[in-house]
Short mmCIF file of C-alpha atoms and ligand atoms in Angstrom, two decimals:
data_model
loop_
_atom_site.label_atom_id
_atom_site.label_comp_id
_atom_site.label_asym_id
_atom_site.label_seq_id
_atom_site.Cartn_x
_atom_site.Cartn_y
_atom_site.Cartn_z
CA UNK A 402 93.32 92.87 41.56
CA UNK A 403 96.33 90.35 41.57
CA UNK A 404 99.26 91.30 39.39
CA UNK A 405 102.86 91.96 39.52
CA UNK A 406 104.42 95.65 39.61
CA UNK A 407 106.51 96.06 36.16
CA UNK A 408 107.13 99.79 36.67
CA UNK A 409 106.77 102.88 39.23
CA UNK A 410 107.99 106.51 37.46
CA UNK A 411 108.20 109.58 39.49
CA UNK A 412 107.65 113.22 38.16
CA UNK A 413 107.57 116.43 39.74
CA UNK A 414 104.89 118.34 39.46
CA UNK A 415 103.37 121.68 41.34
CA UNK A 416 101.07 121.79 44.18
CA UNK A 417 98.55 124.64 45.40
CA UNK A 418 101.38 126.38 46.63
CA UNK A 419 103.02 126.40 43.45
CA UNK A 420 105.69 124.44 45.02
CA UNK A 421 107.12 121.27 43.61
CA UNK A 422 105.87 117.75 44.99
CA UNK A 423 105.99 113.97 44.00
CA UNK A 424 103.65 111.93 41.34
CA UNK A 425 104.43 108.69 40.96
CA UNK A 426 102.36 106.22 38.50
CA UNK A 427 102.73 102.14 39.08
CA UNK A 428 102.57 100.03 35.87
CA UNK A 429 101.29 96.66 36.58
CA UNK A 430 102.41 93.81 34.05
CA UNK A 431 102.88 96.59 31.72
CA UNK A 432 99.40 98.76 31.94
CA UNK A 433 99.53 102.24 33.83
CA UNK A 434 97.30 101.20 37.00
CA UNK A 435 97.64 103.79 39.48
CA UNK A 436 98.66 107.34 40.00
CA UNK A 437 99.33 109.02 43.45
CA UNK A 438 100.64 112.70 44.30
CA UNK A 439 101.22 114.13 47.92
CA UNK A 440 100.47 116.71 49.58
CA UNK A 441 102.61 119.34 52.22
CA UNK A 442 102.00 120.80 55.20
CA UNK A 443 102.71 124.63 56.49
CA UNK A 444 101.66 123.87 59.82
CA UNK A 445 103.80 121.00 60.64
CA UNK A 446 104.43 118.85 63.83
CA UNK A 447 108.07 118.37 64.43
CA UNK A 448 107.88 115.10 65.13
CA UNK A 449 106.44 114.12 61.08
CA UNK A 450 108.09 111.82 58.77
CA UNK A 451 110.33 113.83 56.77
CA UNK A 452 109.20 115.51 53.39
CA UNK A 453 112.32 115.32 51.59
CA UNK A 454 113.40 118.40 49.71
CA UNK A 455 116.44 118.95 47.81
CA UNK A 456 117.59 122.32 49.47
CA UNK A 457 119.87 124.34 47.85
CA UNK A 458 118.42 128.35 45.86
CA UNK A 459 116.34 126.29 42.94
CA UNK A 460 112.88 126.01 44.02
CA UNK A 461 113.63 128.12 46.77
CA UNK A 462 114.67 124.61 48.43
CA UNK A 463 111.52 122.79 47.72
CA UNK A 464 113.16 120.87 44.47
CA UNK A 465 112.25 117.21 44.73
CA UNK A 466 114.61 115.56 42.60
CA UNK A 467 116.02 113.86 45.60
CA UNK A 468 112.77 111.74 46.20
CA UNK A 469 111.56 111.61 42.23
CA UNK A 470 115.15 109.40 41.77
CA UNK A 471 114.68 107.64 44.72
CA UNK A 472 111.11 106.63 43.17
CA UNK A 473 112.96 106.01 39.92
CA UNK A 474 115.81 104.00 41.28
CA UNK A 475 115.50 101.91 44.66
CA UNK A 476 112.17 101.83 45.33
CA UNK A 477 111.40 100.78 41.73
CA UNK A 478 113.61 97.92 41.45
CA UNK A 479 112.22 96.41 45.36
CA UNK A 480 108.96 96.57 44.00
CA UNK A 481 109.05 95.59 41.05
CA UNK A 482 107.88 91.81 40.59
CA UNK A 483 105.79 92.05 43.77
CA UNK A 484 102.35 91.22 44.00
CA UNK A 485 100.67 94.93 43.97
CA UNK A 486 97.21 93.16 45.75
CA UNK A 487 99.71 92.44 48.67
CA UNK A 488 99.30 96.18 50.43
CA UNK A 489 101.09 94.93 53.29
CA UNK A 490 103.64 93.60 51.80
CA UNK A 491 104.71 96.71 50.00
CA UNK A 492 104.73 98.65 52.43
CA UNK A 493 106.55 96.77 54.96
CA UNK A 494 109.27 96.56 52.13
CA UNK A 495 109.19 100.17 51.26
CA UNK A 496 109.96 100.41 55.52
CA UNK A 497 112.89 98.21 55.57
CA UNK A 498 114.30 99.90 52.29
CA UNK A 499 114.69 103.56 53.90
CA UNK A 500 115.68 101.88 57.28
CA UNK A 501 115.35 104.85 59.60
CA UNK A 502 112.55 105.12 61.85
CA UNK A 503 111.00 108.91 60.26
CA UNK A 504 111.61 108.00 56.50
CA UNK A 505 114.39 110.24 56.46
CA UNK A 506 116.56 108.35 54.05
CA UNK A 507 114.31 108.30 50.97
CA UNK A 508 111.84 110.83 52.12
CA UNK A 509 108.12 110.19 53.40
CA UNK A 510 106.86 111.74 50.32
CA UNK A 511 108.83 109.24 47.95
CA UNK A 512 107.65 106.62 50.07
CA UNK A 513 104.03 107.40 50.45
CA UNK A 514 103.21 108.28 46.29
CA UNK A 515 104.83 104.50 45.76
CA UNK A 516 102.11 103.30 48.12
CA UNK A 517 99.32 104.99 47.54
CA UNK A 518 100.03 104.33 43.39
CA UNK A 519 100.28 100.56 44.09
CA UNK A 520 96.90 100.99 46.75
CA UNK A 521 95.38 102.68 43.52
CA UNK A 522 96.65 99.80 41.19
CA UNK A 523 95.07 97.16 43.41
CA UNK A 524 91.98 98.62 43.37
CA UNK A 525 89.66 96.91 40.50
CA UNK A 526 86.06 98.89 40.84
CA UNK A 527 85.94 101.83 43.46
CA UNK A 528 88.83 102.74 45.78
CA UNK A 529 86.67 102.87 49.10
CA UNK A 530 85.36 99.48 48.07
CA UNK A 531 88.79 97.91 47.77
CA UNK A 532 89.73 99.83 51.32
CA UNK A 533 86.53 98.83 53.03
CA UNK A 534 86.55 94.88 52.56
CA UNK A 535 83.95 93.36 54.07
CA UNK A 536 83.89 96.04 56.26
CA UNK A 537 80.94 98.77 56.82
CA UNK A 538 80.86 102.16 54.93
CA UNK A 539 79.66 105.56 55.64
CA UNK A 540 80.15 109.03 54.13
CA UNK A 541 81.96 110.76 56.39
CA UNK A 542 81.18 114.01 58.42
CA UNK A 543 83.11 116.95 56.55
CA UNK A 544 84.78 119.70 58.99
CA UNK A 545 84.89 122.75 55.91
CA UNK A 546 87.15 125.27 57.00
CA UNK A 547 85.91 128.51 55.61
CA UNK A 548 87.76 130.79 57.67
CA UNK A 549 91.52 131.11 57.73
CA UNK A 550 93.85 132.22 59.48
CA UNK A 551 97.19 131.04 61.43
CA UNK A 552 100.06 129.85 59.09
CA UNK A 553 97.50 128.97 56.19
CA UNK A 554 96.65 133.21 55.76
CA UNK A 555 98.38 136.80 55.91
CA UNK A 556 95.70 138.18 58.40
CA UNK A 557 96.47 138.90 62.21
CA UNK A 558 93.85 136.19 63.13
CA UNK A 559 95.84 133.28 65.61
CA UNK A 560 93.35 130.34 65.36
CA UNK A 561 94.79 128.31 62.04
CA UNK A 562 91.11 127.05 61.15
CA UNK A 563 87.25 127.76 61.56
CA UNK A 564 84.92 125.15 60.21
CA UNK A 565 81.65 124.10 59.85
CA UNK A 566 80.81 120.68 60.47
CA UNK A 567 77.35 119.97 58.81
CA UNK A 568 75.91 116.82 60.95
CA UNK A 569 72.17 116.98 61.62
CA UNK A 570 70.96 115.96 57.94
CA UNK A 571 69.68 112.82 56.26
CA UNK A 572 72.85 112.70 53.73
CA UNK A 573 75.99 113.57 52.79
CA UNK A 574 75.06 115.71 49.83
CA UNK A 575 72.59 117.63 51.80
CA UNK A 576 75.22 117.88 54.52
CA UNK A 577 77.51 119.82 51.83
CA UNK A 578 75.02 121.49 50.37
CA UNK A 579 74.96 123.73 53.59
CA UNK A 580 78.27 124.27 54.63
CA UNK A 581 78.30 125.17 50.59
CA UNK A 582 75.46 127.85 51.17
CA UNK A 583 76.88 129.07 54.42
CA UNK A 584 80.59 129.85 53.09
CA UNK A 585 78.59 131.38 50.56
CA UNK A 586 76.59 133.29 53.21
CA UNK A 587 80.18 133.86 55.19
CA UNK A 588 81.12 136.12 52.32
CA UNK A 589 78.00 138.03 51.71
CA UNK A 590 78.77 139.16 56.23
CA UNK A 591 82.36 139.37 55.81
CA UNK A 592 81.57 141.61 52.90
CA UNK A 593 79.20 143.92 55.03
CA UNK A 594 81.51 144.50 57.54
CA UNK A 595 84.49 146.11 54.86
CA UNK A 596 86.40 142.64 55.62
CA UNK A 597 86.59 140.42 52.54
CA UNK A 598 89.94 140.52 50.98
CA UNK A 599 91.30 136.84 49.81
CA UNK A 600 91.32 133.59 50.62
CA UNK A 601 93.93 131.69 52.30
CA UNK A 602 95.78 128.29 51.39
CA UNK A 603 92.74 126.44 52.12
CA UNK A 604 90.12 128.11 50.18
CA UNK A 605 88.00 129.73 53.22
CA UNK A 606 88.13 133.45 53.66
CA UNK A 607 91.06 135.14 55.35
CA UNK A 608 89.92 138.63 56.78
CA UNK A 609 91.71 140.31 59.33
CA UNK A 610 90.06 140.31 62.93
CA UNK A 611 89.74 142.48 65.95
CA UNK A 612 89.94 139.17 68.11
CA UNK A 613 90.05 135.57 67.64
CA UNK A 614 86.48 135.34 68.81
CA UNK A 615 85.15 137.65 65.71
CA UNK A 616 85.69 134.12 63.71
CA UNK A 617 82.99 132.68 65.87
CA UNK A 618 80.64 135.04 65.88
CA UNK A 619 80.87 135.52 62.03
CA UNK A 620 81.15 131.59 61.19
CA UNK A 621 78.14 131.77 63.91
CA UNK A 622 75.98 134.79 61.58
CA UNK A 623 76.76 132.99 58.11
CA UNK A 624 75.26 129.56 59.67
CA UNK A 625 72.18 131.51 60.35
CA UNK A 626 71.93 134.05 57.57
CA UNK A 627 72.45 130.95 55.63
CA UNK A 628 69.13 129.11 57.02
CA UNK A 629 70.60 126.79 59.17
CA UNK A 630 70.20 125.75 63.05
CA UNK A 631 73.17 126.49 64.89
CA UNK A 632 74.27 122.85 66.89
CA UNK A 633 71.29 121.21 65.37
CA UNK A 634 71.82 121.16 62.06
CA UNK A 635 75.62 122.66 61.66
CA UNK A 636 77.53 123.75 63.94
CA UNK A 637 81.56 125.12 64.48
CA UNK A 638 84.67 123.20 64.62
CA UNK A 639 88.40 124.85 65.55
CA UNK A 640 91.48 123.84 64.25
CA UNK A 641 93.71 126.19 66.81
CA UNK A 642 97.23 124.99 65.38
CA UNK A 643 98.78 126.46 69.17
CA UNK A 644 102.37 125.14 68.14
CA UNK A 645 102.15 127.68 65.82
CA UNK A 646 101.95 130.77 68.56
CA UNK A 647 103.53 128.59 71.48
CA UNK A 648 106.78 130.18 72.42
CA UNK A 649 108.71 129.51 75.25
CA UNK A 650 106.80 132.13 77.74
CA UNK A 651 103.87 130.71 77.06
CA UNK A 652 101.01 130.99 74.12
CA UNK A 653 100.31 134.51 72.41
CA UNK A 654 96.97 134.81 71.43
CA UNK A 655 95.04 138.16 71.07
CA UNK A 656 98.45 140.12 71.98
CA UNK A 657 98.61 138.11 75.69
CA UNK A 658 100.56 135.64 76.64
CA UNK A 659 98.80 132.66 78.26
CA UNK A 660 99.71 129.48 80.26
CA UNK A 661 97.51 126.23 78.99
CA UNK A 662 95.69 126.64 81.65
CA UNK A 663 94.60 130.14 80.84
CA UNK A 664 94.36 129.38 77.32
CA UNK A 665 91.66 126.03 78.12
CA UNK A 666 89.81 128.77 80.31
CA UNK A 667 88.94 130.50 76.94
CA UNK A 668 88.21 127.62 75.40
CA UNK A 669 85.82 126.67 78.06
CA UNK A 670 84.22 130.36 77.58
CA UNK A 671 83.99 129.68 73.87
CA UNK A 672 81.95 126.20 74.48
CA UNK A 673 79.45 127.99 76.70
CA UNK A 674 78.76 130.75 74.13
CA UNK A 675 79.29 128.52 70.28
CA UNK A 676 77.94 125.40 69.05
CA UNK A 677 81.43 123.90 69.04
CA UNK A 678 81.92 120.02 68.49
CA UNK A 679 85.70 119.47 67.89
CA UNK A 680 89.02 121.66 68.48
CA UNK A 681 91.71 120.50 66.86
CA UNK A 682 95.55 121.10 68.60
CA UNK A 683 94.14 123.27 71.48
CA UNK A 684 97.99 123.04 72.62
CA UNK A 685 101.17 122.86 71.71
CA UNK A 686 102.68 119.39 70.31
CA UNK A 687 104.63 118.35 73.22
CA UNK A 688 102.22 120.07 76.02
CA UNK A 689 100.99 116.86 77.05
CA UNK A 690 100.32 118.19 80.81
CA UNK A 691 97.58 120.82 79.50
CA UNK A 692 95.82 118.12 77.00
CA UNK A 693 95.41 115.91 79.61
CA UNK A 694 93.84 118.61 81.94
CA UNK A 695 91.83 120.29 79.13
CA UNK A 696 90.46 116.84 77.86
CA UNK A 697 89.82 115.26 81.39
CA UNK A 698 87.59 118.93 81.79
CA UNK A 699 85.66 119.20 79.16
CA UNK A 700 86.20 115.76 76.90
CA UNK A 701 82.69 114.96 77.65
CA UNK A 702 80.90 117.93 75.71
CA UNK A 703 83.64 118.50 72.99
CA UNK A 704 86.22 116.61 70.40
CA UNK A 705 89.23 117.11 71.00
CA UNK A 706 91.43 115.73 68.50
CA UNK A 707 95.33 116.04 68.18
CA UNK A 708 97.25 116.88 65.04
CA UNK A 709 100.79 118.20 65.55
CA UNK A 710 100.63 116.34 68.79
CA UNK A 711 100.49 112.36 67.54
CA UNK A 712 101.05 112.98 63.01
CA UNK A 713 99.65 109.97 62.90
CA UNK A 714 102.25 108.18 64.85
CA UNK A 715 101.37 104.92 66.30
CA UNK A 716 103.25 105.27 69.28
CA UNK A 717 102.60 108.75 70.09
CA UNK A 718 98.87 108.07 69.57
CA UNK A 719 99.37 105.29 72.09
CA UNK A 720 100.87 107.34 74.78
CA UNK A 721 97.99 109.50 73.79
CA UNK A 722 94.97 106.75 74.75
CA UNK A 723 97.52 106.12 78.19
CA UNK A 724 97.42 109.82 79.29
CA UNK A 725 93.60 110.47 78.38
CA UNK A 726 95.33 113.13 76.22
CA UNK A 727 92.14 113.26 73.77
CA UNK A 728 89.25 111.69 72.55
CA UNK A 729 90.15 112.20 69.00
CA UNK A 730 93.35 111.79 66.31
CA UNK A 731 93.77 113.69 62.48
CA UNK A 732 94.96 111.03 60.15
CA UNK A 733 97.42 112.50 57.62
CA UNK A 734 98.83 109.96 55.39
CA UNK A 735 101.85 112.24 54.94
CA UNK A 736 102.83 112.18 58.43
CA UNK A 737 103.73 108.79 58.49
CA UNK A 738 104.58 107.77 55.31
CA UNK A 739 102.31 104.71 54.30
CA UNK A 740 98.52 103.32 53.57
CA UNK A 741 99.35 100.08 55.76
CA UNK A 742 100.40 102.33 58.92
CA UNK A 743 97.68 105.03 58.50
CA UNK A 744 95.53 101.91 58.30
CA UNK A 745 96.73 100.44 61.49
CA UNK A 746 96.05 103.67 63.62
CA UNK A 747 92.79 104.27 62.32
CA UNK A 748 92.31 101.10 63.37
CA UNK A 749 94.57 101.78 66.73
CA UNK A 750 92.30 105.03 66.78
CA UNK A 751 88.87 103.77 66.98
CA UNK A 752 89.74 100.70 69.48
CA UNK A 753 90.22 103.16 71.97
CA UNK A 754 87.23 104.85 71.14
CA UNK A 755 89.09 107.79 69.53
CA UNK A 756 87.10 110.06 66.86
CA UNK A 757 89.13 109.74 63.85
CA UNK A 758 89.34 112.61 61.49
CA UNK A 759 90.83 111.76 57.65
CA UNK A 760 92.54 115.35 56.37
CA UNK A 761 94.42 116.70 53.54
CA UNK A 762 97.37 119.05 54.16
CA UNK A 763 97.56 123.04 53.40
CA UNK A 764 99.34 122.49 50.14
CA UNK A 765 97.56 120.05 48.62
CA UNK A 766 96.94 118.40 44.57
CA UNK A 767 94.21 117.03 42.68
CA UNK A 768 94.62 113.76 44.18
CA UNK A 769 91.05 112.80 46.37
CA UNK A 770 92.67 109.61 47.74
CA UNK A 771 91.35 110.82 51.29
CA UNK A 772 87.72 110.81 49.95
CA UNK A 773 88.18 107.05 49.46
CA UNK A 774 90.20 106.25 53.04
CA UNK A 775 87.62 107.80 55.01
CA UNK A 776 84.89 106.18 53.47
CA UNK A 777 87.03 102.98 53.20
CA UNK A 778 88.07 102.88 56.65
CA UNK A 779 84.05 104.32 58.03
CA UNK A 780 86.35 106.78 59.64
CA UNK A 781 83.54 109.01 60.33
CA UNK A 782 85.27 112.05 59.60
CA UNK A 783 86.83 114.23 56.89
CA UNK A 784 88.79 117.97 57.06
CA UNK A 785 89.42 119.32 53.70
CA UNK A 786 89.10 122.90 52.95
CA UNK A 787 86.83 125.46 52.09
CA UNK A 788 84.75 123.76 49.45
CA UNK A 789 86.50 126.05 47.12
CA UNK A 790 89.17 126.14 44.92
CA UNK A 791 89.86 122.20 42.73
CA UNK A 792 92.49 120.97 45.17
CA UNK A 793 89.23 121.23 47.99
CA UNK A 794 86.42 120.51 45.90
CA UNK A 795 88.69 117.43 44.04
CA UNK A 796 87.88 115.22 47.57
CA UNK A 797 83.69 116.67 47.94
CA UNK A 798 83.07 115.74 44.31
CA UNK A 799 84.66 112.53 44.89
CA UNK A 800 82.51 112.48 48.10
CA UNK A 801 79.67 113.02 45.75
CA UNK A 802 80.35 110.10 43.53
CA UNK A 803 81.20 107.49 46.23
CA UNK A 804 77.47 108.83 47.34
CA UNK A 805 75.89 107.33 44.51
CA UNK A 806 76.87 104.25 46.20
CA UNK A 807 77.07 104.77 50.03
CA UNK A 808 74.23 106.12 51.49
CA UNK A 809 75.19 106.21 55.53
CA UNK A 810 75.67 109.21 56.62
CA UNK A 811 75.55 109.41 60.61
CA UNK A 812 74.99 112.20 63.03
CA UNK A 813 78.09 111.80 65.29
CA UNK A 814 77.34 115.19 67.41
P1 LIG B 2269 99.02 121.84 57.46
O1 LIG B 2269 97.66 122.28 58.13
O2 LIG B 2269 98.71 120.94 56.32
O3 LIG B 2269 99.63 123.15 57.08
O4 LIG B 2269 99.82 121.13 58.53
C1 LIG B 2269 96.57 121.45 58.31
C2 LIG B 2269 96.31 121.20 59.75
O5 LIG B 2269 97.01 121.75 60.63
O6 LIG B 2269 95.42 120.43 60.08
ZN1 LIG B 2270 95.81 120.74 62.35
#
């Protein structure tokens, strides 16, 4: 829908955490049209736009008054009187306004609820609909992470993220429907054993573990106890987070310390006794050497898709698809700051023949704009959470809905 921008207010509000982020609404010719708020990361690559927080003892630091006035003040009055229809156009405004190359100056969070508010204004009927064009549409492949551990839990468990990725059914609401019944199922063995306690920031279960490879073979049990064929039907996906426990001797995992090399060796051992499909940052974000080995050995039976390592960064994605550091990217819009660019390397993404993975971030808020991109953009993919707790279910209900009108729903492994 055509119209100019009259208005964009900021507000704080709380996330998951219970730490402060941005919402910011866009007016359009007078009429409140869109509403965006944006998630944070715990587990975040160095080389991210930057979430700008006001510092300082209030908020313990995470204040965002900084980027609510920014909201209020500059980016308001460049917007205002712009065609909100014109995505592009915003966007590459919003760009030349902060003028640094990571967002720094008004903060990728001010930045990104402008865009995604005016993305939300544009948008007449459904969101996806707007995103997709005339392009095709499928429900995308959830990876539900129902096992936590890493920076996103308390527990002594090193791997960040276990999931399920429920692929071998007709539909998407079957598909969820049993990684539903097998986090339910994950409790019910976790309980058994003496090892339920709570969740972590991501709604899957966060028990502590003898050794990494206890996640597996419980993730492994609940699949089955829950009815399901293991690699048929559903099977295992890692998000390892390794920047997290990469230290300058090497990474410590299980109380050793490992070179990549060592490290892929487990993984290898892993793929030859799990029905795993995708690991997430097997390595650290500027380990390029061991991707490149890791991916060139054992790209051809596994996903291996890089999070810290490219945050959605066109170029570092490119220097990705030169090294053969992958065969897969996470798209966080967060890490680079607007709809337009996350756009672009979806797009950048899949013309290499990159897997492309939409996610939502450890803290996260009601907002399901991800539902809508990856259905928008047939990404293929999503990652978000345990389908527990409203900031995870928020983007599977909204799933559900945008499956009253897409039915595709492809078996990518
Ligand atoms: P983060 O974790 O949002 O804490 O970065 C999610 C992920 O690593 O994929
Ligand atoms: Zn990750």
């Amino acid at each position: 829908m055509s119209g100019a921008v009259s208005d964009l207010s900021a507000r704080m509000i709380l996330d998951s955490r219970g730490n402060p982020t941005i919402e910011v609404d866009c007016y359009v010719d007078g009429l409140l049209r869109g509403r965006a708020s944006i998630p944070s990361g715990a587990s975040t690559g160095t080389h991210e736009a930057v979430e700008l927080r006001d510092g300082g003892t209030v908020w313990a630091g995470k204040g965002v008054d900084g980027p609510v006035s920014h909201v209020n003040g500059e980016i308001c009055d460049s917007l205002v009187g712009m065609d909100v229809a014109d995505q592009r156009a915003i966007d590459t405004a919003l760009i030349e306004l902060d003028g640094t190359a990571n967002k720094a100056r008004l903060g990728a969070n001010a930045i990104l609820g402008a865009s995604i508010a005016c993305l939300r204004a544009a948008a007449e009927g459904s969101l996806w609909y707007h995103i997709a064009g005339s392009g095709p549409s499928s429900l995308p492949v959830p990876q539900m992470n129902i096992l936590n551990g890493g920076a996103h839990a308390t527990s002594n468990v090193d791997v960040q993220e276990f999931m399920v990725v429920p692929h071998g059914f007709d539909n998407f609401p079957e598909a969820l429907r049993s990684g539903v019944e097998t986090y339910h199922a994950l409790k019910s063995v976790l309980k058994e054993e003496g090892l339920l306690g709570g969740v972590g920031d991501e709604g899957g279960f966060a028990p502590n573990l003898p050794r990494n490879e206890d996640g597996l073979r419980y993730v492994l049990d609940a699949i089955e106890r829950a009815g399901y064929a293991p690699g048929d039907q559903i099977s295992i996906a890692l998000d390892v987070a390794a920047q997290e426990f990469c230290q300058g001797d090497g990474y410590h995992m299980d109380g050793q310390v490992l070179s990549g090399t060592e490290l892929g060796d487990i993984y290898s051992e892993w793929l030859d006794s799990y029905p795993i499909v995708s690991i997430e940052d097997p390595f650290g974000e500027d380990d390029w050497e061991s991707w490149i080995e890791f991916t060139e050995r054992e790209g051809r039976r596994v996903q291996i898709v890089g999070d810290d390592l490219y945050v959605t960064n066109p170029d570092r994605l490119l220097r990705g698809i030169d090294l053969g550091a992958t065969n897969a990217i996470l798209v966080k819009l967060n890490q680079i700051g607007t709809v337009t660019e996350t756009i672009e390397v979806i797009r950048m993404a899949r013309d290499a023949g990159f897997g492309t993975v939409i996610s939502h971030r450890s803290g996260e808020t009601s907002d399901d704009v991800i539902a809508d991109i990856a259905v928008g953009t047939d990404a293929g993919q999503i990652k978000t959470g345990a389908p527990a707790r409203s900031d995870r279910t928020a983007k599977y209900n909204q799933l559900l809905r945008i499956a009253e009108q897409v039915d595709a729903y492809t078996d990518l492994f």
